[in-house]
Amino acid sequence: LKPDHALAMFCGYCGARLKEDSNFCGKCGTKVKKMPEELKWEEEEGGCDLEIIFETNKNVDIVVFSTPNGMGEGTTVCDRRLTLEDAEAGFVFSYKAASAGFYTLISTVVIGEKDVAAGSKTVKIKLERRTGKGYEPELMYRWSDEIEDKMFGTEDLCNVDTNALNTPAFCGETQGHRFTTLEEVVAFLQELERQSANAHLYFLDADNSIPVVLFTKTDLSEAKDLDSALTVMRKDGHLTIMYQAQIHGNEPASGEGALAVAEILAKDEVYLEKLDVALAPCVNRYGAEHFSRFGDTHKLNLNRDGLCLRSQIVRKLHWLYGRLMPEVFIDGHELAGRVSFVEKSERGYYLNHLDDIRIICVNNLNQGRGVFADAEKILCKTIVGLQRQGFRTFFYKLSCDNTTSCGYARLRNSYTFLIESNGINLGKQHFARRVLSQREAVLSILRQASDKADTIRRTVKDAREQMIFMGGRDAGENRFVLKHQASQESGIDVLRPSYDFFGRPVGNPGKMDRAYNIDTCIRSRLRPAAYLLPKGVEGTTEAAEILAANGAAYYELKNGAKVRAIQYSVSKDGILIGDEQTVIFEEGAYVFPMNQEGANVIAASLEPDVDDTVESKGSFVQAGILKKTESGDYPLYRCQDMRMLRLSGKQRDN
């Protein structure tokens, strides 16, 4: 893919056409580097047989793939040599190199004009030995040397303090691709606590494996534990932020980025004039230590456990959420660029984009009015700011999955931001750029949240109060959305050029990609006044306990109570809601009224057929907690009028 420079010029930031004599964009006002109107992809004429010589140790096994990212069927290399037929300049392939005790490497190779002229190319492979001490990957991916050298440094970043990375990964005695350990995280946070009167370190668990730091100017010296500290902090009237990272253990830049933010919060009191921040930088110790996406040996994805609470870690995180009731929620992750960036045209493979970081706040139509619209403004301003700093930035993919950490926060009407740097399977390659992108994204959100703290508090307060108010009314429009979709009628354009594997722009350097958000309800159901779970039936007590742990309050009915209710059942066409009838609950029932702040969590858990979370088994029916009885019904009822319930016992207030 050979670039051919033309004369017309465009703004490298927003894509607008530039005046010939101007170095500033008339549309966005940014000082820009001019880029050509079109970089044509020209095929080189003719190919040749090209010998690839692998220079490496004897005990290294090498497999070559015709794709640039190790995908597809591979060819084993014998005698360290391989011949490529009809190879041309720009031809791309990849290899996998493995040896016992070393990191397995998948790397991209691009053929240059000099290689074609010489008739051969030498590929040097130097595998690094694994430490065997945990907190490190087994497999790593590397882009072509040209991409790695040109596209992932920190020299081209603007207004980014690249020398301020003082977290353990950059200051400690690191070995190979071993990342920051929990012990190093705790020691780092303890030092911040020692240095700053505004940093207070606690733990969510008895084993001290889930550190949480409260950053606040409020005096917490009298607080004996985390619970009492949260009680004191919530009374200061500040906007509350909950920021968690590395719920997936193999996404280390998210956790290191959180530590970088922690250092700034400990030193810069400006952020804390209007904000209180609860930061959990490494919530998945098992995943981090075993470098796994999962949270235990059973491969439980903690970021799909937000409703069923199979994990004690997620239970504790949701306890923290419930005690904080944050107006803003931030979740740090990393994505796998080696799969999502690569595309193929008739001229061969290329990189359709090369994002450093993607951010999203998703519009869940079950949220209260104003929450998403205001959060989206913060999101867009963050993306604009990151691009001006030199980061390649775009929106992350849409998901209304209620079982994720962000999905749970949206159900409870927080401004919710998901941050994904490009890092899965990259080891420590361009780790500084990844961590900086996380740090700068979060700081942008915090600055904007501080600037509009009063507006955010009011918007979230109104949304939560509206949830309670509407739950006690009969309203035909008060519905719970079971399936969302983006209509793609309108979107937001962001500069997102394509590259060849030499790191050169190809096609239109002013190429804009359009991102859409959720705006359409595909299927919904009228919210009931309350849900009822009969006692004495398998799964109902467990379901009630899970909902209580997720912040839902409930009542209990006495034995033999009679209620006009509707039962859920199943038919060949799916979930069936029957006719209202008098139901006798012989052993009593748990009653979850919908006039409470947690109404969305209740509906997401108890509506059997929530399409947004089918893959994650979000509802209790999908997860198998509430099972179908022999009659084909579920032990689950809905009541349309709270006045028809004869309640007894004491309300569980969570």
XYZ file of C-alpha atoms in Angstrom:
654
model
C 0.000 0.000 0.000
C 2.060 2.882 -1.287
C 1.019 6.477 -0.528
C 0.905 8.960 -3.397
C 0.690 12.553 -2.123
C -1.748 14.934 -3.783
C -2.050 18.720 -3.399
C -5.317 19.451 -1.577
C -4.940 19.675 2.213
C -7.166 18.842 5.160
C -7.121 19.451 8.923
C -5.585 16.474 10.708
C -7.935 16.945 13.661
C -11.460 17.509 12.322
C -10.983 16.710 8.615
C -12.091 20.137 7.348
C -10.466 21.515 4.190
C -7.696 24.023 4.982
C -7.036 27.283 3.209
C -3.858 27.108 1.179
C -2.070 29.854 3.131
C -3.275 28.931 6.632
C -1.772 26.727 9.322
C -4.930 26.969 11.433
C -8.213 25.213 10.849
C -11.082 27.592 10.194
C -13.569 25.070 11.605
C -11.998 23.940 14.893
C -9.262 26.562 15.322
C -6.553 24.005 15.952
C -2.992 24.504 14.731
C -2.592 21.589 12.401
C -0.274 19.691 10.168
C -1.569 19.684 6.620
C -2.432 16.331 5.119
C -3.064 15.435 1.473
C -6.576 15.015 0.117
C -6.049 11.440 -0.979
C -3.316 8.905 -0.395
C -3.821 6.414 -3.172
C -3.191 2.723 -2.678
C -1.054 1.611 -5.576
C -0.219 -1.991 -6.176
C 3.426 -2.686 -6.893
C 3.968 -4.175 -10.312
C 5.006 -7.791 -10.290
C 6.100 -9.999 -7.422
C 9.002 -12.310 -6.747
C 9.863 -15.315 -4.662
C 11.225 -13.960 -1.400
C 13.225 -16.009 1.088
C 12.464 -15.278 4.754
C 15.332 -16.140 7.108
C 14.481 -16.382 10.796
C 17.402 -15.598 13.045
C 16.757 -17.057 16.498
C 17.761 -19.744 19.000
C 17.594 -23.435 18.094
C 14.802 -24.372 20.488
C 12.269 -21.889 19.139
C 9.262 -23.242 17.228
C 8.041 -20.935 14.475
C 4.698 -20.962 12.671
C 3.920 -18.464 9.873
C 0.461 -17.106 9.023
C -0.746 -15.384 5.867
C -2.635 -12.895 8.042
C -0.977 -9.989 9.902
C -2.256 -10.983 13.364
C -1.668 -14.706 13.769
C -5.171 -15.656 12.708
C -6.082 -18.596 10.489
C -4.145 -21.709 9.556
C -0.389 -21.533 9.995
C 2.620 -23.143 8.308
C 5.424 -24.600 10.427
C 8.865 -23.261 9.507
C 11.631 -25.813 8.951
C 15.356 -25.001 9.099
C 14.554 -21.370 9.914
C 13.747 -20.575 6.279
C 10.551 -20.010 4.316
C 9.912 -18.866 0.743
C 7.086 -16.429 -0.009
C 5.830 -16.732 -3.568
C 5.000 -13.607 -5.606
C 5.874 -11.316 -2.672
C 5.570 -7.586 -3.278
C 6.463 -4.478 -1.301
C 3.698 -3.992 1.242
C 3.009 -7.714 1.611
C 2.194 -8.567 5.243
C 2.408 -11.807 7.202
C 2.861 -12.829 10.828
C 4.662 -15.505 12.780
C 4.278 -17.197 16.144
C 7.479 -18.018 18.028
C 7.361 -20.239 21.115
C 9.870 -21.862 23.441
C 9.471 -23.416 26.895
C 9.965 -20.888 29.693
C 9.713 -17.861 27.374
C 6.916 -15.500 26.390
C 5.206 -16.727 23.229
C 5.325 -13.988 20.608
C 3.029 -13.279 17.659
C 4.533 -10.569 15.481
C 3.654 -8.831 12.216
C 6.196 -8.524 9.406
C 5.865 -6.198 6.413
C 7.905 -6.564 3.228
C 9.688 -3.435 2.012
C 11.023 -2.463 -1.393
C 14.597 -3.180 -0.253
C 13.560 -6.702 0.723
C 12.071 -7.313 -2.702
C 15.177 -5.946 -4.403
C 17.417 -8.169 -2.257
C 15.261 -11.251 -2.742
C 15.354 -12.047 0.960
C 14.471 -10.682 4.392
C 16.007 -11.576 7.736
C 13.625 -11.602 10.699
C 15.373 -11.495 14.047
C 13.491 -13.153 16.895
C 14.587 -12.607 20.475
C 12.243 -14.184 22.971
C 12.246 -12.981 26.574
C 12.252 -15.393 29.482
C 9.188 -15.444 31.751
C 9.759 -14.823 35.454
C 7.239 -17.460 36.545
C 6.186 -15.250 39.461
C 2.716 -14.293 38.243
C 1.355 -10.945 37.024
C 2.666 -11.631 33.520
C 1.231 -12.924 30.233
C 2.158 -16.099 28.433
C 1.471 -14.747 24.954
C 2.152 -11.326 23.482
C 1.375 -9.650 20.182
C 3.612 -7.159 18.421
C 2.794 -5.000 15.420
C 5.356 -4.587 12.643
C 8.600 -2.886 13.649
C 7.613 0.124 11.567
C 4.287 0.519 13.409
C 5.822 -0.028 16.845
C 8.611 2.496 16.241
C 6.496 5.174 14.598
C 3.010 5.074 16.101
C 3.285 4.262 19.790
C 5.850 6.580 21.311
C 5.081 9.483 23.638
C 7.159 12.149 21.860
C 4.262 13.322 19.682
C 1.878 13.949 22.593
C 0.991 17.556 23.435
C 0.290 19.008 26.894
C 0.873 15.611 28.493
C 3.385 15.341 31.318
C 5.133 12.180 30.156
C 7.715 12.452 32.924
C 5.151 12.243 35.715
C 4.611 8.481 35.564
C 5.829 7.578 39.042
C 3.765 4.431 39.533
C 5.395 1.058 40.348
C 5.565 -0.187 36.743
C 7.824 2.755 35.850
C 9.808 3.155 39.073
C 10.135 -0.310 40.562
C 12.503 -3.129 39.722
C 10.599 -4.696 36.878
C 11.471 -7.955 35.144
C 10.454 -8.833 31.615
C 6.762 -8.229 31.082
C 5.788 -8.698 34.718
C 3.275 -6.084 35.840
C 2.540 -4.358 39.139
C 1.689 -6.781 41.945
C -0.977 -6.258 44.584
C 1.753 -5.790 47.181
C 3.271 -3.022 45.067
C -0.162 -1.414 44.597
C -0.784 -1.367 48.350
C 2.700 -0.029 49.136
C 2.218 2.746 46.575
C -1.162 3.709 48.034
C 0.192 3.596 51.577
C 2.884 6.074 50.565
C 0.256 8.369 49.042
C -1.727 8.157 52.269
C 1.395 9.052 54.248
C 2.140 12.052 52.049
C -1.387 13.442 51.648
C -4.000 14.348 54.244
C -6.632 13.867 51.531
C -5.881 10.196 50.783
C -7.350 7.464 52.999
C -6.610 3.799 52.295
C -9.094 1.054 53.196
C -9.893 -2.457 51.987
C -13.162 -3.989 50.831
C -12.331 -7.437 52.187
C -10.836 -9.077 55.273
C -7.887 -10.384 53.246
C -6.858 -6.849 52.237
C -6.894 -7.870 48.574
C -9.210 -5.113 47.279
C -7.748 -1.716 48.180
C -9.974 1.361 48.056
C -8.707 4.911 48.489
C -11.029 7.739 49.462
C -9.821 11.098 48.189
C -11.572 13.914 50.010
C -10.868 17.141 51.878
C -13.371 16.057 54.512
C -11.817 15.090 57.851
C -12.025 11.289 58.229
C -9.688 11.032 61.223
C -12.482 9.854 63.500
C -13.706 7.159 61.103
C -12.836 3.695 62.421
C -13.439 1.790 59.196
C -14.516 2.166 55.580
C -18.225 2.077 56.417
C -17.991 4.922 58.928
C -15.669 6.874 56.599
C -18.253 6.668 53.819
C -20.946 7.857 56.236
C -18.890 10.925 57.111
C -17.872 11.655 53.525
C -21.398 11.485 52.142
C -22.454 14.348 54.421
C -20.045 16.896 52.942
C -22.246 17.731 49.950
C -19.570 17.038 47.327
C -20.125 15.289 44.026
C -19.210 11.633 44.492
C -17.134 9.651 41.970
C -16.612 5.879 41.999
C -13.670 4.820 39.855
C -12.708 1.151 39.507
C -10.135 -0.541 37.277
C -8.730 -3.924 36.252
C -11.834 -5.985 36.899
C -10.292 -7.982 34.040
C -6.859 -9.009 35.289
C -5.193 -9.112 31.853
C -5.835 -5.389 31.281
C -2.995 -3.899 33.338
C -2.858 -0.367 31.905
C -6.292 0.280 33.392
C -4.990 -0.455 36.882
C -1.712 1.402 36.364
C -3.649 4.343 34.928
C -5.784 4.402 38.074
C -2.607 4.590 40.178
C -1.401 7.494 38.015
C -4.700 9.292 38.675
C -4.412 8.479 42.385
C -1.036 10.210 42.554
C -2.473 13.385 41.055
C -5.523 13.366 43.345
C -3.235 13.008 46.350
C -1.155 16.042 45.330
C -3.564 18.363 43.496
C -6.284 19.615 45.851
C -8.067 21.497 43.064
C -9.856 18.297 42.030
C -11.193 17.835 45.563
C -12.732 21.289 45.973
C -16.032 19.881 44.714
C -15.343 16.152 44.356
C -15.029 13.094 46.573
C -13.438 10.135 44.774
C -13.502 6.478 45.812
C -10.872 4.653 43.767
C -10.420 0.861 43.547
C -7.401 0.445 41.223
C -7.147 -3.361 41.123
C -10.359 -5.163 42.002
C -9.473 -8.564 40.545
C -6.417 -9.918 42.352
C -6.813 -13.444 40.991
C -7.057 -12.177 37.425
C -4.065 -9.863 37.810
C -1.864 -12.507 39.406
C -2.776 -15.200 36.862
C -3.007 -12.647 34.041
C -6.516 -13.797 33.277
C -9.690 -12.099 32.158
C -11.558 -14.118 34.771
C -11.932 -13.812 38.525
C -11.473 -17.403 39.676
C -10.615 -20.926 38.587
C -14.158 -21.417 37.263
C -13.587 -18.689 34.661
C -16.181 -16.346 36.099
C -16.207 -13.044 34.230
C -16.624 -10.516 37.034
C -17.768 -7.913 34.554
C -20.789 -10.045 33.653
C -21.835 -10.759 37.230
C -23.541 -7.490 38.096
C -27.021 -8.948 38.628
C -26.502 -12.519 39.826
C -23.591 -11.702 42.185
C -21.868 -15.082 41.995
C -18.630 -13.419 43.041
C -17.936 -12.002 46.486
C -15.772 -9.367 44.802
C -18.695 -7.973 42.812
C -20.903 -8.121 45.912
C -18.387 -5.966 47.762
C -18.093 -3.543 44.857
C -21.864 -3.170 44.783
C -21.894 -2.698 48.544
C -19.433 0.157 47.993
C -21.634 1.561 45.249
C -24.679 1.414 47.517
C -22.902 3.197 50.359
C -21.513 5.860 48.026
C -24.435 6.232 45.615
C -22.006 7.977 43.238
C -23.271 10.480 40.734
C -20.399 9.545 38.385
C -19.042 6.042 37.713
C -15.817 5.335 35.760
C -14.635 1.851 34.742
C -11.122 1.252 33.351
C -10.416 -1.552 30.828
C -8.227 -2.446 27.848
C -9.194 -3.748 24.396
C -7.625 -6.164 21.901
C -6.538 -4.094 18.913
C -4.884 -6.931 17.020
C -8.330 -8.289 16.202
C -10.428 -5.132 15.812
C -7.968 -2.938 13.863
C -7.050 -5.222 10.957
C -9.113 -5.312 7.759
C -8.578 -6.556 4.241
C -9.257 -4.982 0.874
C -8.673 -6.259 -2.633
C -5.161 -4.815 -2.327
C -4.327 -6.643 0.895
C -4.374 -6.123 4.629
C -4.333 -2.706 6.259
C -5.182 -1.067 9.583
C -8.607 0.518 9.286
C -7.721 2.508 12.410
C -5.102 2.412 15.123
C -6.873 3.681 18.225
C -4.941 4.397 21.407
C -8.105 4.566 23.446
C -11.868 4.306 23.128
C -14.440 5.771 25.509
C -18.212 5.458 25.706
C -21.219 6.345 27.767
C -24.205 4.323 26.582
C -27.757 5.608 26.514
C -29.884 3.119 28.444
C -33.500 4.116 27.880
C -34.346 2.985 31.411
C -32.265 5.843 32.803
C -33.869 9.003 34.095
C -34.259 12.116 31.991
C -31.181 14.197 31.332
C -28.552 11.755 32.591
C -27.298 10.487 29.242
C -27.580 13.781 27.354
C -25.382 15.541 29.890
C -22.921 12.633 30.177
C -22.543 12.537 26.390
C -21.368 16.150 26.412
C -18.613 15.196 28.855
C -17.752 12.190 26.681
C -17.441 14.205 23.482
C -15.348 16.902 25.145
C -13.052 14.192 26.531
C -12.565 12.659 23.083
C -11.861 16.066 21.537
C -9.326 16.845 24.250
C -7.533 13.516 23.867
C -7.254 13.960 20.112
C -5.775 17.420 20.555
C -3.211 15.896 22.886
C -2.214 13.504 20.110
C -4.037 10.332 21.146
C -5.901 8.401 18.462
C -9.344 8.259 20.024
C -12.780 6.877 19.194
C -15.998 5.646 20.793
C -16.172 2.119 22.208
C -18.793 -0.338 21.015
C -22.342 -0.075 22.359
C -23.752 -2.396 24.994
C -26.838 -2.228 27.185
C -25.746 -5.350 29.060
C -27.117 -4.833 32.559
C -24.670 -7.365 34.018
C -21.555 -5.226 33.463
C -20.273 -2.761 36.029
C -21.215 0.124 33.761
C -24.601 -1.427 33.005
C -25.352 -1.692 36.712
C -24.339 1.945 37.295
C -26.564 3.079 34.427
C -29.540 1.250 35.933
C -28.962 3.289 39.080
C -28.758 6.580 37.182
C -25.077 7.431 37.498
C -23.206 9.273 34.768
C -21.281 6.241 33.503
C -18.047 6.146 31.485
C -16.220 3.099 30.091
C -12.545 3.642 29.205
C -10.647 1.151 27.012
C -6.996 1.639 26.083
C -5.363 -0.542 23.418
C -3.483 -3.167 25.390
C -4.736 -6.752 25.600
C -1.976 -9.224 24.603
C 0.624 -6.476 24.167
C 2.705 -7.123 27.266
C 4.554 -3.946 28.252
C 4.837 -2.684 24.702
C 4.052 1.050 24.540
C 2.813 0.730 28.119
C 3.575 4.386 28.892
C 1.289 5.602 26.106
C -1.470 3.258 27.253
C -1.252 4.413 30.864
C -1.087 8.068 29.859
C -4.199 7.696 27.710
C -6.071 6.223 30.690
C -4.818 8.958 33.018
C -5.661 11.835 30.694
C -9.127 10.458 29.902
C -10.067 10.133 33.579
C -8.627 13.534 34.492
C -10.685 15.123 31.708
C -13.854 13.552 33.099
C -12.969 14.635 36.640
C -12.274 18.228 35.576
C -15.569 18.477 33.735
C -17.450 16.829 36.604
C -15.990 19.376 38.979
C -16.949 22.272 36.709
C -20.576 21.158 36.558
C -20.836 19.438 39.934
C -24.074 21.165 40.941
C -25.766 20.300 37.630
C -24.729 16.647 37.832
C -25.900 16.297 41.432
C -29.247 17.820 40.580
C -29.722 15.724 37.421
C -28.931 12.444 39.190
C -31.022 13.361 42.239
C -34.002 14.183 40.017
C -33.607 10.913 38.054
C -33.515 8.810 41.212
C -36.459 10.610 42.769
C -38.419 10.273 39.534
C -37.770 6.527 39.627
C -39.333 6.338 43.084
C -42.242 8.601 42.149
C -43.144 6.734 38.950
C -42.932 3.370 40.709
C -45.939 4.221 42.818
C -48.172 5.317 39.961
C -50.259 3.622 37.297
C -48.798 4.993 34.082
C -49.097 3.406 30.667
C -45.818 4.998 29.586
C -43.897 3.743 32.605
C -42.243 0.840 30.851
C -39.038 -1.137 31.246
C -37.056 -1.546 28.031
C -36.127 -5.165 27.389
C -34.225 -4.649 24.152
C -32.333 -1.580 22.915
C -30.995 -0.640 19.516
C -29.284 2.228 17.717
C -31.374 3.516 14.813
C -28.244 5.041 13.218
C -30.278 8.044 12.105
C -27.767 10.492 13.548
C -24.257 10.145 14.882
C -20.987 11.837 15.773
C -18.080 12.022 13.333
C -14.497 11.617 14.547
C -11.274 11.708 12.556
C -10.046 8.129 12.151
C -7.605 7.565 9.267
C -6.353 4.220 7.965
C -2.724 3.091 7.870
C -0.557 0.579 6.107
C 1.839 -1.599 8.077
C 4.657 0.876 7.497
C 2.689 3.349 9.639
C 1.749 5.544 6.678
C -1.773 6.933 6.185
C -3.608 5.378 3.251
C -6.822 6.393 1.591
C -8.243 9.716 2.779
C -6.227 11.054 5.744
C -9.250 13.139 6.677
C -11.429 10.004 6.897
C -14.152 10.422 9.492
C -15.804 7.442 11.160
C -19.298 7.911 12.533
C -20.353 6.632 15.947
C -23.964 6.087 16.958
C -25.599 5.605 20.323
C -28.653 3.787 21.607
C -31.867 5.645 20.857
C -34.547 3.044 20.093
C -36.692 0.673 22.116
C -37.304 -2.594 20.269
C -39.317 -4.284 23.016
C -40.566 -3.202 26.425
C -43.037 -4.179 29.135
C -45.201 -2.154 31.483
C -43.584 -1.915 34.887
C -45.686 -3.503 37.628
C -46.346 -1.929 41.010
C -44.415 -4.810 42.563
C -42.858 -8.210 41.867
C -43.649 -11.182 44.115
C -41.537 -14.273 44.790
C -43.356 -17.083 46.646
C -41.551 -18.552 49.617
C -40.886 -22.268 49.812
C -40.025 -22.593 46.105
C -36.550 -23.388 44.823
C -34.565 -20.275 43.997
C -36.868 -17.601 45.390
C -35.052 -17.090 48.694
C -31.735 -16.912 46.835
C -33.213 -14.401 44.392
C -34.495 -12.238 47.238
C -31.114 -12.316 48.954
C -29.288 -11.324 45.748
C -31.643 -8.433 45.122
C -31.191 -7.247 48.700
C -27.406 -7.369 48.218
C -27.912 -5.270 45.083
C -29.649 -2.521 47.007
C -33.324 -3.496 46.635
C -35.758 -3.219 49.541
C -38.578 -5.723 50.027
C -41.526 -6.676 52.204
C -42.707 -10.098 53.259
C -46.243 -11.487 53.060
C -47.651 -13.741 55.776
C -48.470 -17.402 55.223
C -51.713 -17.862 53.321
C -51.806 -14.299 51.990
C -54.176 -13.747 49.062
C -53.178 -11.300 46.327
C -54.520 -10.400 42.900
C -51.448 -11.034 40.747
C -50.218 -12.214 37.355
C -47.834 -15.138 36.947
C -45.080 -15.502 34.363
C -45.111 -18.668 32.299
C -43.453 -19.963 29.154
C -44.890 -20.986 25.798
C -43.484 -21.949 22.418
C -43.469 -18.237 21.560
C -41.506 -17.247 24.635
C -42.476 -15.654 27.932
C -46.194 -15.451 28.523
C -47.906 -13.164 31.016
C -51.231 -14.625 32.069
C -54.429 -13.060 33.334
C -54.754 -11.484 36.737
C -56.143 -13.866 39.330
C -56.259 -14.370 43.061
C -53.112 -16.170 44.188
C -52.759 -17.811 47.595
C -49.173 -17.765 48.860
C -49.290 -20.675 51.289
C -45.870 -19.961 52.807
C -45.857 -16.203 52.240
C -43.911 -14.221 49.652
C -41.208 -11.650 49.126
C -42.601 -8.410 47.685
C -40.361 -5.986 45.800
C -42.222 -2.708 45.293
C -41.147 -0.585 42.338
C -41.411 2.777 44.088
C -37.749 2.675 45.079
C -34.443 3.864 43.659
C -33.354 0.315 42.743
C -36.416 -0.359 40.580
C -34.345 -0.761 37.403
C -32.122 -3.391 39.019
C -35.220 -5.272 40.210
C -36.809 -5.266 36.754
C -33.552 -6.219 35.003
C -33.195 -9.189 37.370
C -36.801 -10.406 37.386
C -38.088 -9.789 33.858
C -37.293 -13.228 32.369
C -36.644 -12.196 28.779
C -34.349 -9.165 28.817
C -32.773 -9.423 25.365
C -29.925 -7.016 26.126
C -28.357 -9.560 28.478
C -29.195 -12.939 26.944
C -25.529 -13.767 26.293
C -24.604 -12.838 29.857
C -27.626 -14.596 31.397
C -28.693 -11.442 33.125
C -32.157 -12.180 34.476
C -32.640 -14.744 37.237
C -34.651 -16.929 34.847
C -31.901 -16.843 32.200
C -29.298 -17.597 34.871
C -31.287 -20.577 36.172
C -31.889 -19.143 39.644
C -35.650 -19.114 39.067
C -36.579 -22.371 37.356
C -39.663 -23.397 35.443
C -42.050 -25.588 37.427
C -43.715 -28.768 36.164
C -46.765 -26.739 35.135
C -44.645 -24.584 32.820
C -44.862 -21.522 35.056
C -42.150 -19.562 36.840
C -42.258 -18.811 40.591
C -42.565 -15.134 39.730
C -45.554 -12.803 39.849
C -46.347 -9.193 39.131
C -48.928 -7.057 40.884
C -50.383 -4.012 39.197
C -51.832 -2.295 42.294
C -49.958 -2.030 45.584
C -53.209 -1.369 47.423
C -54.220 -4.951 46.742
C -51.276 -6.251 48.746
C -51.880 -7.004 52.397
C -48.379 -6.503 53.680
C -47.022 -7.811 56.944
C -43.604 -7.896 58.525
C -40.918 -5.247 58.380
C -39.502 -3.730 55.230
C -35.912 -4.696 54.455
C -34.140 -1.375 53.972
C -30.896 -1.728 52.012
